[in-house]
Structures are given as C-alpha cells and as structure tokens.
Amino acid sequence: MKYSKQILSCMLAVGLLSACSANTTKNVENNTDNPIEKHEQTDQGKAKVETNGETTNTETEQTVDEQATADDPSTDQTTNSNDNNQTEKNANDQAKIIKSIKKQLKTKLPVSLPSQLPLKDGKYLTATTKIEKNKYTIVFYESDKEVPVNDSSLKKAPKNSMIAKYKVVKYSSLEKANEQISFEDFSKVGGQKMNLGHNIIGYQDAGAGALWTSWNEGRWAIATHTRTTKPELGLELAKQAVDYLEKNTLPIPKPNGSIRLDAIKSTENNVKWQNKNIVYSIEKVKDPIDALKIATSME
C-alpha cells in the first residue's frame, strides 16, 4: 500500500505525540505521593503513618506519651492542690467550731482559744463547754461525723475520742496562780548538762525510776519525762520540742509558764501559763508535740 508523503508525515507526528503522552503520565505517577500509605521517620526515631491524609501514632509512640504523662510534674501539682484544698477545708471546719464555742462562752473571763486542734484524717472537731463563776472548761473531741458543740451525744463520747481539755481559771491572788505554774530556773537547780540544740542547754536529773530533762526558754520552764530504763526517749523528745519551738511561738506568760511532756505513752502532757492571777492550761493530750501544737495556735 502506498501512502502519500503528506499522510506519512501525519502518521509519524501522531506516533510521537502518543509516546510523549505515555511518558508524561508515567512520570507524574512516579512523582506523586502514595495516597494510601506513606512511612517517614520522625525525629524521635519512631514510625509515623499517614493514612488517607490523617496522621496516627504507632503503639511505641503512645507508650512514650503515657510515660510522659506519668512523669509530668503537673500530676504531682494536681495531687498537691487536692491536699491543699483538703487542708483548707479542715481549717475552715475547725474555724466554724471555734466560733460556735466562743458564742456559747457566756463568761466575764477573757476568752482565748486554740485555732487548730490535731485531728486524724476524716475526723471532725467538736466540743463541750462548762462555765462556772471563775472558771470555764472546754473538752475537745474528734468524731466520725459533724456534731454540734454541746450536743447531748457527747455525754457518752468514748475516752479515746478526747483531743484535749482546756481550762481557764481565775485565782484569788497572784501567789495562788504562781503555785499552779511551779516555775523553776533549771540552771540554778542543776543536773547533768545536755546540749538540746539551738544553743539551749538542758539539765538531766533522775530519781524514783524517773528521768527528767529540763530547760528554760524565756519565761517558760519545760521538762520531758521518761523512765530511767529508757533515758534516750526523754532526750530525744526534748530535742524535738526545742526544734519545734524554734519555729513556732508559745503564748507570752505574765509572768511565767510551764510545760510537761511525757516520752512514755500518757495523757499527762500539759501546758500552763498565766496572765497575772488567771491561769490557762491545756491538759489530757496524748501526744507531747500535739500539746505544743495546740499551745502555739492560741489566739
């Protein structure tokens, strides 16, 4: 079959055009990202998969994220925040009880009360009050639920629910008030010298199976008690008390105050101080440092 020269030229042109189109299509396919799946390496060295334009992390990266969350300090901050909120709530609850006590103290004696009482976790503060001519007494209790001050149920409150007994008594003279304090200058009494820390010297004296470690801080006479068979307990408690009082302030006695702290399990821990012929006392506290905590919260 014979074709004209013009027809042959046209056929050749069409062939070349088809080849170019095929090559162009192939190049475009090679240079286009696979829309189904692409793997690339992240800067943490973990695979990240893009599927249909969406990015998902591998299980390895998720595990790292979980660990990061566990190590995140914001978790501790949340816990601390919850603890702070609980502490604030407890303080507010106690403040309401203290306010209620003050309202019920119809007395001519000066009213000065502790602002904080030591409570076990989950317990509530309550109290009973008793008012006499020259005296008032408050017994603080802890309870499993909120109980109003002077509620009748407190008449049958178990002994172990008592936190402390607080008394304010007006005596007929300064001399009689002084007798309740029994202040002593232990540097003059003497005894074996003991270093209690914070530049305070204590004096130890034993007798009748009891060992006393005694010292003075300002107008306060302070002593810890233990048995002679366990002398280390008295000295250890004395150092704890000195350290606590270095950071916390006792009421200012006029003229004097006295403290007894028992290193052996006891409710004989007590704090007493006077304002002339009026004597304030915190008694029947199980823990010696708790007795100091109550005394240093006086308002």
Short mmCIF file of N, CA and C in Angstrom, two decimals, residues 3 15 28 33 39 52 61 63 86 89 109 126 133 137 146 168 175 181 187 214 218 231 235 246 260 262 268 271 295:
data_model
loop_
_atom_site.label_atom_id
_atom_site.label_comp_id
_atom_site.label_asym_id
_atom_site.label_seq_id
_atom_site.Cartn_x
_atom_site.Cartn_y
_atom_site.Cartn_z
N TYR A 3 1.37 5.25 0.50
CA TYR A 3 0.81 6.46 1.12
C TYR A 3 1.53 7.67 0.58
N GLY A 15 2.28 9.35 16.17
CA GLY A 15 3.03 8.37 16.96
C GLY A 15 3.89 9.03 18.02
N VAL A 28 4.44 11.45 36.06
CA VAL A 28 3.52 12.02 37.05
C VAL A 28 3.19 11.00 38.10
N ASP A 33 2.92 11.31 45.70
CA ASP A 33 2.93 10.51 46.93
C ASP A 33 1.79 9.53 46.92
N HIS A 39 5.32 6.02 54.86
CA HIS A 39 6.09 5.89 56.09
C HIS A 39 7.21 6.91 56.08
N ASN A 52 -4.71 8.12 54.23
CA ASN A 52 -5.77 8.96 53.65
C ASN A 52 -5.69 10.39 54.20
N GLU A 61 5.00 5.01 70.14
CA GLU A 61 4.92 6.43 70.47
C GLU A 61 3.85 6.67 71.53
N THR A 63 3.08 4.62 73.93
CA THR A 63 3.65 4.20 75.21
C THR A 63 4.51 5.30 75.79
N GLN A 86 -7.96 20.13 100.79
CA GLN A 86 -8.46 19.39 101.94
C GLN A 86 -8.00 20.06 103.24
N LYS A 89 -10.08 23.10 103.78
CA LYS A 89 -11.43 22.72 104.23
C LYS A 89 -11.43 22.37 105.71
N LEU A 109 -14.63 36.14 132.08
CA LEU A 109 -13.21 35.85 131.93
C LEU A 109 -12.78 36.08 130.49
N THR A 126 -15.34 18.69 117.45
CA THR A 126 -16.49 19.14 118.22
C THR A 126 -16.03 19.35 119.65
N LYS A 133 -18.31 30.23 137.90
CA LYS A 133 -18.14 31.63 138.27
C LYS A 133 -16.77 32.18 137.86
N THR A 137 -14.34 25.54 131.20
CA THR A 137 -13.63 24.34 130.72
C THR A 137 -14.18 23.94 129.36
N GLU A 146 -20.06 15.30 111.57
CA GLU A 146 -20.21 16.62 112.16
C GLU A 146 -21.18 16.56 113.34
N VAL A 168 -9.56 27.63 131.85
CA VAL A 168 -9.15 28.98 132.22
C VAL A 168 -9.72 29.25 133.60
N GLU A 175 -0.19 34.98 143.93
CA GLU A 175 0.57 33.92 144.59
C GLU A 175 -0.06 32.54 144.35
N ILE A 181 1.68 27.14 138.45
CA ILE A 181 2.71 27.10 137.39
C ILE A 181 3.97 26.37 137.88
N SER A 187 18.78 26.19 135.51
CA SER A 187 20.23 26.41 135.57
C SER A 187 20.68 26.52 137.03
N SER A 214 15.24 18.92 131.62
CA SER A 214 14.56 20.20 131.86
C SER A 214 15.37 21.36 131.31
N GLY A 218 13.01 31.58 127.77
CA GLY A 218 12.37 32.81 128.22
C GLY A 218 11.72 32.59 129.57
N PRO A 231 16.36 6.15 128.92
CA PRO A 231 16.80 7.55 129.01
C PRO A 231 16.85 8.26 127.67
N LEU A 235 15.59 12.47 126.17
CA LEU A 235 16.49 13.40 125.49
C LEU A 235 16.02 13.65 124.06
N GLU A 246 11.53 26.38 118.10
CA GLU A 246 12.37 27.30 117.35
C GLU A 246 11.60 27.92 116.19
N ARG A 260 4.98 20.20 130.68
CA ARG A 260 5.44 18.84 130.95
C ARG A 260 5.11 17.99 129.73
N ASP A 262 5.60 14.05 128.14
CA ASP A 262 5.89 12.68 128.55
C ASP A 262 6.33 11.84 127.36
N GLU A 268 -0.53 12.77 130.33
CA GLU A 268 -0.05 13.75 131.30
C GLU A 268 0.65 14.93 130.65
N VAL A 271 0.35 21.98 129.19
CA VAL A 271 0.96 23.29 129.02
C VAL A 271 0.17 24.27 129.88
N ALA A 295 -0.89 24.67 121.93
CA ALA A 295 -0.48 25.89 122.67
C ALA A 295 0.00 26.99 121.72
#
